[in-house]
Structure formats: C-alpha cells, structure tokens
Amino acid sequence: MRLSPIQQLMALQSALITQWNEAASEQIANFDLPIVRGQLLLALHARHQLTLSTQQRTMIQRAIITTMATKTDGAELTRLWRQTLPQRYRIVNQAEVVAHFEQLERANWDVASLRAYAIYLTEQLAAQPTALKTILQRNWQALHQVGSALYQVLFAAYGDQTAQPVINNQRLNLVLTHLGAQLDAHAFLQLTAHDYQLDPELAPDAPFLATFAQSVQRAFAGRILTDQRIHQLRMYFDRQNLRYIRRYFQQSGETDEQALRRFVQKRQATQPHYWLRREPARLHNKYRHNQQPSTPWNRKRLTPDFHSEFILAPSGTFISQWQVLKVKADGLIDSNPAHYHLDDWTSQQLLNGESFNYANRNNRQHAYLDSKPPLQNDHALRKAAFKGWRSPTKQQYQPDDKQIDDYSQWYP
C-alpha cells in the first residue's frame, strides 16, 4: 500500500520538524518546511479536506515557485499557513485559540491529531463557554504528560490511524522527541526533556500503551525491531508500571504482589472477568554458569493485553533493573557499568526483571519485537551483567506456579 500525496507530505513535514527540534537548522526552518506546508495546503484542498479560495490557491502556488527559485526564507508561505489555521482545524478564529494550535503544531502534532483535538476542545468550551483560558492552560499541561487521556486522544488520531510503516515511525518519533529520548555514551536511553514526562497516572493497562505498541507493530511489520531508542523506551514504561502499582495500591507492610492483587481487585469491581495473565518465566530465572538454578522460581504476570509485565520473586517482591539503577542529581540514569558491582542480587535484578511487550501474544511477532531485539539493542550495563549467566533449559525449568489465586490465571 503506497502513501498518498497527503501522507507523504505529512510525513515529510513531521521529519523536518523533528530535525528542526533536534538541531536548529536555518535551511530546514526557513526553506524546506514552508514549501512542504504550501504543498500540503494545496493537497488538502484537492482532497476536499480544506476549502481554499481561488486567490489563496494562486498565492500559494506563486509563493512555492518564488521560494524554490530564489530560496527565500518562505515568509509568504509561512504567513499563508498561519492564515489558514482556523480552516484546517475547524476552530474559531480567536487569537488565544489560534496561538494555542500554533504551539501544538510546533510540538509536531499532525493535522489529524489537531482536528481530533479541535472536536474535543469544542465540546469542552460548549460545557464551559467562559473558561477558555483555564481550559487551554489545563489542556497544555495534559499534553505534556505523555500517555495522559488527552495525549492519547491526539496520539490515537495521528496519521488518520493508517497502518503505513512510514507514518507509524513518525508517530513513534513524536513520542521520542517529546520525551527527549537520546542514547548516551553507554548506549543507555536517557529521557532528557524538561517540559514533557510520562504521565505519573499512566496505568499498566492504559489505552496509550496499547496504541504505542500497535504503532511499533506497524512500523516494524514482519521484521526485527532495530531502533535502540524504541527498544529501550519499554524500560521506562516498566518503571512507570512499578511506580503506579506501588503508589496507588500498596499499603504499609504489603508486598508488591499484594499491591498487584489490589490493582486487579479494583479492575474486577467494574470488569468481573479481568485477570492478569500467567506466562512461563523461564527466561526470567537466569543463573550463573557455575551454579544451579534456584527454586521456587520467579513468576511472570502480565496485563490481559500482554503488554505490561511484572516479575515476582518467591517473596512477592518485584524483580526489576529499576531496583538497582542509580539516578544522578540531574535526573538522568548513571549508566556506566564501572559504577556498579555486579554481584548475584544486582545481576538478577538486571537480567530477570520485567520487559514491556510490543506484541499482543507469544508468537513470531513477539520474537521480532520483544525477544530478539535485546541481543543488539540493550544498554552496556545489561550486556555486562549477562556475562557468565544463562537461562535454565526447558528440561530444568518446571513451573511450580499452578496454585489458584484470585488475581491471575493461565490464558488459553
């Protein structure tokens, strides 16, 4: 399936804005982007997604030719882009609203995202017509909480929900750009943004996580996930999941497993058939070459959609690399392997912990997106910890997780 001209232009615009945000370039900012936006206006008009007057079309065509011929800064095209903003998103031509949407464009939300947001905003204003300033401020804050309910409204609409790999790659890069995702000298993904963060209220079964996973599936359809940033972003989803369970469901003196059970019980109050999935945890019971695997085994629990994963020690405590990773004063993670003593407990936390899944089930796609990528895409600390460790064989691993409980079950 080929990209339509509009999709091609939207993808190009998104790529240019991303490059512009990462390293300001006069050429990108003042030449390429305005031309693409001018062409996009004409394409939207041709597809009856935007109504331009004959005069506007003539001005855009003339401005494109002039800009390409003389390599001007694209000021005229930029002016025409701004002039048509209320038409593109079907919003009221009100200064505060227009400025708000201009800011969101600079944040790289596309036409489909902002049209979905315009509908949402219109409904808000209909309910509170005198609260424009308050609503815009509140929404601006919510859109800087990656994964929030409002962020999900825009993210789900991005690219008109196409399955095209190119558009879904742009969709993923939107999140990476917002979070300031960068690999450091030890191949560790750092989230460097100061104005964006993962929503502290993002639940392990939140719609955003499923939508993000679907984008990964589409961007890497039929092939192994090769982007280190996307591979490692899952560990920040893991950290958020652990924080969420402990913050909202763990009471004083309780184990992590008791808090996880309380989370499920809350879901079951409105969804009686909500259970965590049980899966074999053979790969989460690694042991040193010169030792024997220890039992009882660590156990695996997943949300019903297969995405969020929790690994429980026999004691009911979460096993996770976030139990040992050190946070520096600037909020970034100390990723230097030389700063860690890789004793048995530390190595077990690094090697046997949870890993968010991009696939929906244990199949070939799971191998491509979740099982094989760690071999090449893990950070240096985890690779260092792997030395001298192995997983139990299928003959050695005999799950002892058969007892019935009230929060998890084996799925067919």
PDB file of C-alpha atoms in Angstrom, residues 50-312:
ATOM      1  CA  LEU A  50      -9.713  22.213   3.143  1.00  0.00           C
ATOM      2  CA  THR A  51     -11.538  24.865   1.162  1.00  0.00           C
ATOM      3  CA  LEU A  52      -9.241  27.497  -0.332  1.00  0.00           C
ATOM      4  CA  SER A  53     -10.355  30.451  -2.403  1.00  0.00           C
ATOM      5  CA  THR A  54      -9.000  30.884  -5.940  1.00  0.00           C
ATOM      6  CA  GLN A  55      -6.945  33.813  -4.674  1.00  0.00           C
ATOM      7  CA  GLN A  56      -5.440  31.720  -1.863  1.00  0.00           C
ATOM      8  CA  ARG A  57      -4.516  28.888  -4.234  1.00  0.00           C
ATOM      9  CA  THR A  58      -2.867  31.334  -6.640  1.00  0.00           C
ATOM     10  CA  MET A  59      -0.916  32.958  -3.805  1.00  0.00           C
ATOM     11  CA  ILE A  60       0.286  29.585  -2.516  1.00  0.00           C
ATOM     12  CA  GLN A  61       1.368  28.380  -5.962  1.00  0.00           C
ATOM     13  CA  ARG A  62       3.204  31.644  -6.645  1.00  0.00           C
ATOM     14  CA  ALA A  63       4.874  31.587  -3.208  1.00  0.00           C
ATOM     15  CA  ILE A  64       6.068  27.981  -3.705  1.00  0.00           C
ATOM     16  CA  ILE A  65       7.622  28.814  -7.075  1.00  0.00           C
ATOM     17  CA  THR A  66       9.228  32.002  -5.740  1.00  0.00           C
ATOM     18  CA  THR A  67      10.628  30.277  -2.647  1.00  0.00           C
ATOM     19  CA  MET A  68      12.073  27.376  -4.645  1.00  0.00           C
ATOM     20  CA  ALA A  69      13.528  29.657  -7.308  1.00  0.00           C
ATOM     21  CA  THR A  70      15.139  32.215  -5.033  1.00  0.00           C
ATOM     22  CA  LYS A  71      15.499  30.200  -1.817  1.00  0.00           C
ATOM     23  CA  THR A  72      13.872  32.889   0.281  1.00  0.00           C
ATOM     24  CA  ASP A  73      13.024  32.251   3.910  1.00  0.00           C
ATOM     25  CA  GLY A  74       9.483  31.163   2.990  1.00  0.00           C
ATOM     26  CA  ALA A  75       7.877  34.043   4.881  1.00  0.00           C
ATOM     27  CA  GLU A  76       4.922  34.268   2.497  1.00  0.00           C
ATOM     28  CA  LEU A  77       4.220  30.549   2.726  1.00  0.00           C
ATOM     29  CA  THR A  78       4.519  30.707   6.499  1.00  0.00           C
ATOM     30  CA  ARG A  79       2.008  33.573   6.555  1.00  0.00           C
ATOM     31  CA  LEU A  80      -0.439  31.625   4.380  1.00  0.00           C
ATOM     32  CA  TRP A  81      -0.040  28.550   6.571  1.00  0.00           C
ATOM     33  CA  ARG A  82      -0.941  30.597   9.638  1.00  0.00           C
ATOM     34  CA  GLN A  83      -3.765  32.338   7.821  1.00  0.00           C
ATOM     35  CA  THR A  84      -5.477  29.024   7.043  1.00  0.00           C
ATOM     36  CA  LEU A  85      -5.056  27.552  10.540  1.00  0.00           C
ATOM     37  CA  PRO A  86      -8.696  28.056  11.642  1.00  0.00           C
ATOM     38  CA  GLN A  87      -9.880  26.430   8.384  1.00  0.00           C
ATOM     39  CA  ARG A  88      -7.540  23.456   8.696  1.00  0.00           C
ATOM     40  CA  TYR A  89      -8.661  22.530  12.186  1.00  0.00           C
ATOM     41  CA  ARG A  90     -12.196  23.947  12.011  1.00  0.00           C
ATOM     42  CA  ILE A  91     -11.763  26.123  15.053  1.00  0.00           C
ATOM     43  CA  VAL A  92     -12.961  29.613  15.938  1.00  0.00           C
ATOM     44  CA  ASN A  93     -10.690  32.368  14.625  1.00  0.00           C
ATOM     45  CA  GLN A  94      -9.874  33.629  18.105  1.00  0.00           C
ATOM     46  CA  ALA A  95      -6.385  34.841  18.977  1.00  0.00           C
ATOM     47  CA  GLU A  96      -5.864  32.635  22.061  1.00  0.00           C
ATOM     48  CA  VAL A  97      -7.111  29.513  20.316  1.00  0.00           C
ATOM     49  CA  VAL A  98      -5.075  30.124  17.153  1.00  0.00           C
ATOM     50  CA  ALA A  99      -1.899  30.722  19.193  1.00  0.00           C
ATOM     51  CA  HIS A 100      -2.595  27.543  21.161  1.00  0.00           C
ATOM     52  CA  PHE A 101      -2.840  25.470  17.967  1.00  0.00           C
ATOM     53  CA  GLU A 102       0.315  27.070  16.566  1.00  0.00           C
ATOM     54  CA  GLN A 103       2.176  25.890  19.662  1.00  0.00           C
ATOM     55  CA  LEU A 104       0.847  22.377  19.185  1.00  0.00           C
ATOM     56  CA  GLU A 105       1.952  22.407  15.544  1.00  0.00           C
ATOM     57  CA  ARG A 106       5.462  23.277  16.684  1.00  0.00           C
ATOM     58  CA  ALA A 107       5.232  20.257  19.004  1.00  0.00           C
ATOM     59  CA  ASN A 108       4.791  18.185  15.798  1.00  0.00           C
ATOM     60  CA  TRP A 109       1.169  17.106  16.149  1.00  0.00           C
ATOM     61  CA  ASP A 110      -0.243  16.497  12.674  1.00  0.00           C
ATOM     62  CA  VAL A 111      -3.479  17.642  11.001  1.00  0.00           C
ATOM     63  CA  ALA A 112      -5.438  14.539  12.020  1.00  0.00           C
ATOM     64  CA  SER A 113      -4.303  14.873  15.660  1.00  0.00           C
ATOM     65  CA  LEU A 114      -5.239  18.523  15.869  1.00  0.00           C
ATOM     66  CA  ARG A 115      -8.599  18.008  14.199  1.00  0.00           C
ATOM     67  CA  ALA A 116      -9.398  15.376  16.828  1.00  0.00           C
ATOM     68  CA  TYR A 117      -8.276  17.834  19.488  1.00  0.00           C
ATOM     69  CA  ALA A 118     -10.409  20.605  17.962  1.00  0.00           C
ATOM     70  CA  ILE A 119     -13.504  18.437  18.393  1.00  0.00           C
ATOM     71  CA  TYR A 120     -12.508  17.706  21.987  1.00  0.00           C
ATOM     72  CA  LEU A 121     -11.873  21.387  22.708  1.00  0.00           C
ATOM     73  CA  THR A 122     -15.170  22.460  21.144  1.00  0.00           C
ATOM     74  CA  GLU A 123     -17.017  20.085  23.461  1.00  0.00           C
ATOM     75  CA  GLN A 124     -15.136  21.467  26.459  1.00  0.00           C
ATOM     76  CA  LEU A 125     -15.970  25.056  25.529  1.00  0.00           C
ATOM     77  CA  ALA A 126     -19.618  24.182  24.939  1.00  0.00           C
ATOM     78  CA  ALA A 127     -19.794  22.942  28.530  1.00  0.00           C
ATOM     79  CA  GLN A 128     -17.786  25.892  29.946  1.00  0.00           C
ATOM     80  CA  PRO A 129     -18.019  28.791  27.459  1.00  0.00           C
ATOM     81  CA  THR A 130     -16.441  31.333  29.810  1.00  0.00           C
ATOM     82  CA  ALA A 131     -13.458  29.201  30.869  1.00  0.00           C
ATOM     83  CA  LEU A 132     -11.353  29.413  27.686  1.00  0.00           C
ATOM     84  CA  LYS A 133      -8.095  30.485  29.321  1.00  0.00           C
ATOM     85  CA  THR A 134      -8.360  27.881  32.096  1.00  0.00           C
ATOM     86  CA  ILE A 135      -9.215  25.095  29.648  1.00  0.00           C
ATOM     87  CA  LEU A 136      -6.313  25.940  27.325  1.00  0.00           C
ATOM     88  CA  GLN A 137      -3.850  26.018  30.221  1.00  0.00           C
ATOM     89  CA  ARG A 138      -5.125  22.727  31.624  1.00  0.00           C
ATOM     90  CA  ASN A 139      -5.007  21.049  28.221  1.00  0.00           C
ATOM     91  CA  TRP A 140      -1.498  22.363  27.554  1.00  0.00           C
ATOM     92  CA  GLN A 141      -0.323  20.755  30.783  1.00  0.00           C
ATOM     93  CA  ALA A 142      -2.101  17.464  29.995  1.00  0.00           C
ATOM     94  CA  LEU A 143      -0.489  17.340  26.554  1.00  0.00           C
ATOM     95  CA  HIS A 144       2.927  17.469  28.220  1.00  0.00           C
ATOM     96  CA  GLN A 145       2.058  14.347  30.236  1.00  0.00           C
ATOM     97  CA  VAL A 146       2.849  11.632  27.699  1.00  0.00           C
ATOM     98  CA  GLY A 147       0.140   8.979  27.865  1.00  0.00           C
ATOM     99  CA  SER A 148      -2.479  11.102  29.610  1.00  0.00           C
ATOM    100  CA  ALA A 149      -6.094  10.747  28.490  1.00  0.00           C
ATOM    101  CA  LEU A 150      -5.852  13.896  26.357  1.00  0.00           C
ATOM    102  CA  TYR A 151      -2.440  12.958  24.937  1.00  0.00           C
ATOM    103  CA  GLN A 152      -3.997   9.642  23.910  1.00  0.00           C
ATOM    104  CA  VAL A 153      -6.827  11.432  22.056  1.00  0.00           C
ATOM    105  CA  LEU A 154      -4.291  13.160  19.800  1.00  0.00           C
ATOM    106  CA  PHE A 155      -1.868  10.239  19.592  1.00  0.00           C
ATOM    107  CA  ALA A 156      -4.590   7.781  18.556  1.00  0.00           C
ATOM    108  CA  ALA A 157      -5.705  10.123  15.753  1.00  0.00           C
ATOM    109  CA  TYR A 158      -2.193  10.785  14.423  1.00  0.00           C
ATOM    110  CA  GLY A 159      -1.814   9.882  10.735  1.00  0.00           C
ATOM    111  CA  ASP A 160      -5.519   9.051  10.404  1.00  0.00           C
ATOM    112  CA  GLN A 161      -4.753   5.711  12.112  1.00  0.00           C
ATOM    113  CA  THR A 162      -3.003   4.402   8.995  1.00  0.00           C
ATOM    114  CA  ALA A 163      -1.078   1.120   9.056  1.00  0.00           C
ATOM    115  CA  GLN A 164       1.666   2.609   6.858  1.00  0.00           C
ATOM    116  CA  PRO A 165       5.119   1.903   8.405  1.00  0.00           C
ATOM    117  CA  VAL A 166       6.466   5.353   7.465  1.00  0.00           C
ATOM    118  CA  ILE A 167       3.656   7.202   9.239  1.00  0.00           C
ATOM    119  CA  ASN A 168       3.848   4.928  12.270  1.00  0.00           C
ATOM    120  CA  ASN A 169       7.589   5.557  12.501  1.00  0.00           C
ATOM    121  CA  GLN A 170       6.808   9.273  12.559  1.00  0.00           C
ATOM    122  CA  ARG A 171       4.191   8.614  15.222  1.00  0.00           C
ATOM    123  CA  LEU A 172       6.752   6.834  17.405  1.00  0.00           C
ATOM    124  CA  ASN A 173       9.314   9.569  16.826  1.00  0.00           C
ATOM    125  CA  LEU A 174       6.768  12.110  18.026  1.00  0.00           C
ATOM    126  CA  VAL A 175       6.836  10.486  21.478  1.00  0.00           C
ATOM    127  CA  LEU A 176      10.615  10.052  21.444  1.00  0.00           C
ATOM    128  CA  THR A 177      11.061  13.725  20.532  1.00  0.00           C
ATOM    129  CA  HIS A 178       8.648  14.897  23.218  1.00  0.00           C
ATOM    130  CA  LEU A 179      10.495  12.887  25.872  1.00  0.00           C
ATOM    131  CA  GLY A 180      13.919  13.988  24.630  1.00  0.00           C
ATOM    132  CA  ALA A 181      14.988  10.368  24.076  1.00  0.00           C
ATOM    133  CA  GLN A 182      18.752  10.148  23.488  1.00  0.00           C
ATOM    134  CA  LEU A 183      21.280   7.332  23.705  1.00  0.00           C
ATOM    135  CA  ASP A 184      24.268   8.163  25.898  1.00  0.00           C
ATOM    136  CA  ALA A 185      27.911   7.025  25.715  1.00  0.00           C
ATOM    137  CA  HIS A 186      26.945   3.638  27.218  1.00  0.00           C
ATOM    138  CA  ALA A 187      24.107   3.024  24.748  1.00  0.00           C
ATOM    139  CA  PHE A 188      21.588   3.765  27.507  1.00  0.00           C
ATOM    140  CA  LEU A 189      18.399   5.623  26.613  1.00  0.00           C
ATOM    141  CA  GLN A 190      18.088   8.835  28.594  1.00  0.00           C
ATOM    142  CA  LEU A 191      14.895  10.918  28.666  1.00  0.00           C
ATOM    143  CA  THR A 192      16.225  14.464  28.675  1.00  0.00           C
ATOM    144  CA  ALA A 193      13.080  16.580  28.203  1.00  0.00           C
ATOM    145  CA  HIS A 194      12.333  19.152  30.866  1.00  0.00           C
ATOM    146  CA  ASP A 195       8.812  20.037  29.771  1.00  0.00           C
ATOM    147  CA  TYR A 196       7.491  16.537  28.944  1.00  0.00           C
ATOM    148  CA  GLN A 197       7.307  13.413  31.091  1.00  0.00           C
ATOM    149  CA  LEU A 198       5.431  10.145  31.196  1.00  0.00           C
ATOM    150  CA  ASP A 199       2.100  10.766  32.885  1.00  0.00           C
ATOM    151  CA  PRO A 200       2.509   9.757  36.568  1.00  0.00           C
ATOM    152  CA  GLU A 201      -1.058   8.412  36.430  1.00  0.00           C
ATOM    153  CA  LEU A 202      -0.404   6.201  33.383  1.00  0.00           C
ATOM    154  CA  ALA A 203      -1.773   2.769  34.324  1.00  0.00           C
ATOM    155  CA  PRO A 204      -0.230  -0.556  33.187  1.00  0.00           C
ATOM    156  CA  ASP A 205      -3.305  -1.229  31.036  1.00  0.00           C
ATOM    157  CA  ALA A 206      -3.763   2.333  29.745  1.00  0.00           C
ATOM    158  CA  PRO A 207      -5.015   2.750  26.147  1.00  0.00           C
ATOM    159  CA  PHE A 208      -1.904   4.777  25.262  1.00  0.00           C
ATOM    160  CA  LEU A 209       0.385   1.804  25.884  1.00  0.00           C
ATOM    161  CA  ALA A 210      -1.681  -0.416  23.589  1.00  0.00           C
ATOM    162  CA  THR A 211      -1.764   2.290  20.904  1.00  0.00           C
ATOM    163  CA  PHE A 212       2.000   2.803  21.149  1.00  0.00           C
ATOM    164  CA  ALA A 213       2.563  -0.959  20.887  1.00  0.00           C
ATOM    165  CA  GLN A 214       0.321  -1.090  17.820  1.00  0.00           C
ATOM    166  CA  SER A 215       2.420   1.639  16.202  1.00  0.00           C
ATOM    167  CA  VAL A 216       5.577  -0.414  16.838  1.00  0.00           C
ATOM    168  CA  GLN A 217       3.902  -3.452  15.281  1.00  0.00           C
ATOM    169  CA  ARG A 218       3.027  -1.437  12.181  1.00  0.00           C
ATOM    170  CA  ALA A 219       6.355   0.368  11.911  1.00  0.00           C
ATOM    171  CA  PHE A 220       8.279  -2.920  12.083  1.00  0.00           C
ATOM    172  CA  ALA A 221       5.780  -5.235  10.396  1.00  0.00           C
ATOM    173  CA  GLY A 222       7.418  -8.563   9.537  1.00  0.00           C
ATOM    174  CA  ARG A 223      10.895  -7.556  10.699  1.00  0.00           C
ATOM    175  CA  ILE A 224      13.018  -7.273  13.834  1.00  0.00           C
ATOM    176  CA  LEU A 225      12.838  -4.085  15.859  1.00  0.00           C
ATOM    177  CA  THR A 226      16.162  -2.361  15.198  1.00  0.00           C
ATOM    178  CA  ASP A 227      15.687   1.082  16.772  1.00  0.00           C
ATOM    179  CA  GLN A 228      17.557   1.113  20.087  1.00  0.00           C
ATOM    180  CA  ARG A 229      15.519   4.019  21.392  1.00  0.00           C
ATOM    181  CA  ILE A 230      12.177   2.305  20.817  1.00  0.00           C
ATOM    182  CA  HIS A 231      13.531  -0.949  22.244  1.00  0.00           C
ATOM    183  CA  GLN A 232      14.763   0.720  25.419  1.00  0.00           C
ATOM    184  CA  LEU A 233      11.780   3.031  25.876  1.00  0.00           C
ATOM    185  CA  ARG A 234       9.941  -0.031  27.167  1.00  0.00           C
ATOM    186  CA  MET A 235      12.055   0.064  30.344  1.00  0.00           C
ATOM    187  CA  TYR A 236      10.576   3.481  31.173  1.00  0.00           C
ATOM    188  CA  PHE A 237       7.097   2.019  30.689  1.00  0.00           C
ATOM    189  CA  ASP A 238       8.227  -0.697  33.123  1.00  0.00           C
ATOM    190  CA  ARG A 239       9.367   1.886  35.678  1.00  0.00           C
ATOM    191  CA  GLN A 240       6.056   3.723  35.413  1.00  0.00           C
ATOM    192  CA  ASN A 241       4.139   0.454  35.895  1.00  0.00           C
ATOM    193  CA  LEU A 242       6.045  -0.387  39.084  1.00  0.00           C
ATOM    194  CA  ARG A 243       5.611   3.128  40.415  1.00  0.00           C
ATOM    195  CA  TYR A 244       1.903   3.081  39.647  1.00  0.00           C
ATOM    196  CA  ILE A 245       1.245  -0.182  41.477  1.00  0.00           C
ATOM    197  CA  ARG A 246       3.298   0.841  44.487  1.00  0.00           C
ATOM    198  CA  ARG A 247       1.965   4.391  44.682  1.00  0.00           C
ATOM    199  CA  TYR A 248      -1.739   3.728  44.262  1.00  0.00           C
ATOM    200  CA  PHE A 249      -2.229   0.194  45.596  1.00  0.00           C
ATOM    201  CA  GLN A 250       0.498  -0.728  48.083  1.00  0.00           C
ATOM    202  CA  GLN A 251      -0.354  -0.280  51.727  1.00  0.00           C
ATOM    203  CA  SER A 252       2.143  -0.170  54.573  1.00  0.00           C
ATOM    204  CA  GLY A 253       3.817  -3.519  55.147  1.00  0.00           C
ATOM    205  CA  GLU A 254       2.431  -5.114  51.988  1.00  0.00           C
ATOM    206  CA  THR A 255       4.462  -6.917  49.353  1.00  0.00           C
ATOM    207  CA  ASP A 256       4.453  -5.873  45.704  1.00  0.00           C
ATOM    208  CA  GLU A 257       2.341  -8.923  44.900  1.00  0.00           C
ATOM    209  CA  GLN A 258      -0.300  -7.863  47.421  1.00  0.00           C
ATOM    210  CA  ALA A 259      -0.414  -4.428  45.783  1.00  0.00           C
ATOM    211  CA  LEU A 260      -0.710  -6.061  42.353  1.00  0.00           C
ATOM    212  CA  ARG A 261      -3.619  -8.134  43.647  1.00  0.00           C
ATOM    213  CA  ARG A 262      -5.311  -4.981  44.945  1.00  0.00           C
ATOM    214  CA  PHE A 263      -4.928  -3.380  41.480  1.00  0.00           C
ATOM    215  CA  VAL A 264      -6.693  -6.366  39.897  1.00  0.00           C
ATOM    216  CA  GLN A 265      -9.450  -6.326  42.502  1.00  0.00           C
ATOM    217  CA  LYS A 266     -10.193  -2.703  41.675  1.00  0.00           C
ATOM    218  CA  ARG A 267     -10.449  -3.580  37.979  1.00  0.00           C
ATOM    219  CA  GLN A 268     -12.695  -6.554  38.765  1.00  0.00           C
ATOM    220  CA  ALA A 269     -15.170  -4.267  40.507  1.00  0.00           C
ATOM    221  CA  THR A 270     -16.214  -2.995  37.068  1.00  0.00           C
ATOM    222  CA  GLN A 271     -14.766  -5.762  34.861  1.00  0.00           C
ATOM    223  CA  PRO A 272     -15.579  -9.102  36.553  1.00  0.00           C
ATOM    224  CA  HIS A 273     -13.533 -11.112  34.047  1.00  0.00           C
ATOM    225  CA  TYR A 274     -10.347  -9.025  34.472  1.00  0.00           C
ATOM    226  CA  TRP A 275      -7.391 -11.257  35.367  1.00  0.00           C
ATOM    227  CA  LEU A 276      -3.664 -10.881  34.977  1.00  0.00           C
ATOM    228  CA  ARG A 277      -2.126 -13.403  32.600  1.00  0.00           C
ATOM    229  CA  ARG A 278       0.241 -16.077  33.805  1.00  0.00           C
ATOM    230  CA  GLU A 279       3.077 -16.977  31.446  1.00  0.00           C
ATOM    231  CA  PRO A 280       6.126 -19.261  31.817  1.00  0.00           C
ATOM    232  CA  ALA A 281       9.045 -17.306  33.299  1.00  0.00           C
ATOM    233  CA  ARG A 282      11.969 -19.463  32.157  1.00  0.00           C
ATOM    234  CA  LEU A 283      13.926 -16.508  30.740  1.00  0.00           C
ATOM    235  CA  HIS A 284      13.411 -14.591  33.999  1.00  0.00           C
ATOM    236  CA  ASN A 285      15.217 -17.189  36.098  1.00  0.00           C
ATOM    237  CA  LYS A 286      18.784 -16.789  34.823  1.00  0.00           C
ATOM    238  CA  TYR A 287      21.630 -18.095  36.973  1.00  0.00           C
ATOM    239  CA  ARG A 288      25.436 -18.111  36.937  1.00  0.00           C
ATOM    240  CA  HIS A 289      27.193 -20.796  34.886  1.00  0.00           C
ATOM    241  CA  ASN A 290      28.889 -22.306  37.933  1.00  0.00           C
ATOM    242  CA  GLN A 291      25.664 -22.515  39.957  1.00  0.00           C
ATOM    243  CA  GLN A 292      22.344 -24.332  39.732  1.00  0.00           C
ATOM    244  CA  PRO A 293      19.015 -22.581  39.075  1.00  0.00           C
ATOM    245  CA  SER A 294      17.238 -21.877  42.326  1.00  0.00           C
ATOM    246  CA  THR A 295      13.651 -22.729  43.145  1.00  0.00           C
ATOM    247  CA  PRO A 296      10.936 -21.825  43.823  1.00  0.00           C
ATOM    248  CA  TRP A 297      11.007 -19.963  40.533  1.00  0.00           C
ATOM    249  CA  ASN A 298      10.400 -16.297  39.827  1.00  0.00           C
ATOM    250  CA  ARG A 299       6.897 -15.824  38.398  1.00  0.00           C
ATOM    251  CA  LYS A 300       5.560 -13.766  35.498  1.00  0.00           C
ATOM    252  CA  ARG A 301       2.320 -11.780  35.425  1.00  0.00           C
ATOM    253  CA  LEU A 302       1.037  -9.666  32.520  1.00  0.00           C
ATOM    254  CA  THR A 303      -1.894  -7.387  31.875  1.00  0.00           C
ATOM    255  CA  PRO A 304      -4.663  -9.013  29.780  1.00  0.00           C
ATOM    256  CA  ASP A 305      -3.422  -7.268  26.613  1.00  0.00           C
ATOM    257  CA  PHE A 306       0.022  -8.945  27.060  1.00  0.00           C
ATOM    258  CA  HIS A 307       1.874  -5.618  27.068  1.00  0.00           C
ATOM    259  CA  SER A 308       2.749  -4.733  30.680  1.00  0.00           C
ATOM    260  CA  GLU A 309       4.783  -7.340  32.520  1.00  0.00           C
ATOM    261  CA  PHE A 310       5.639  -7.939  36.172  1.00  0.00           C
ATOM    262  CA  ILE A 311       8.197 -10.426  37.503  1.00  0.00           C
ATOM    263  CA  LEU A 312       7.723 -11.586  41.076  1.00  0.00           C
TER     264      LEU A 312
END
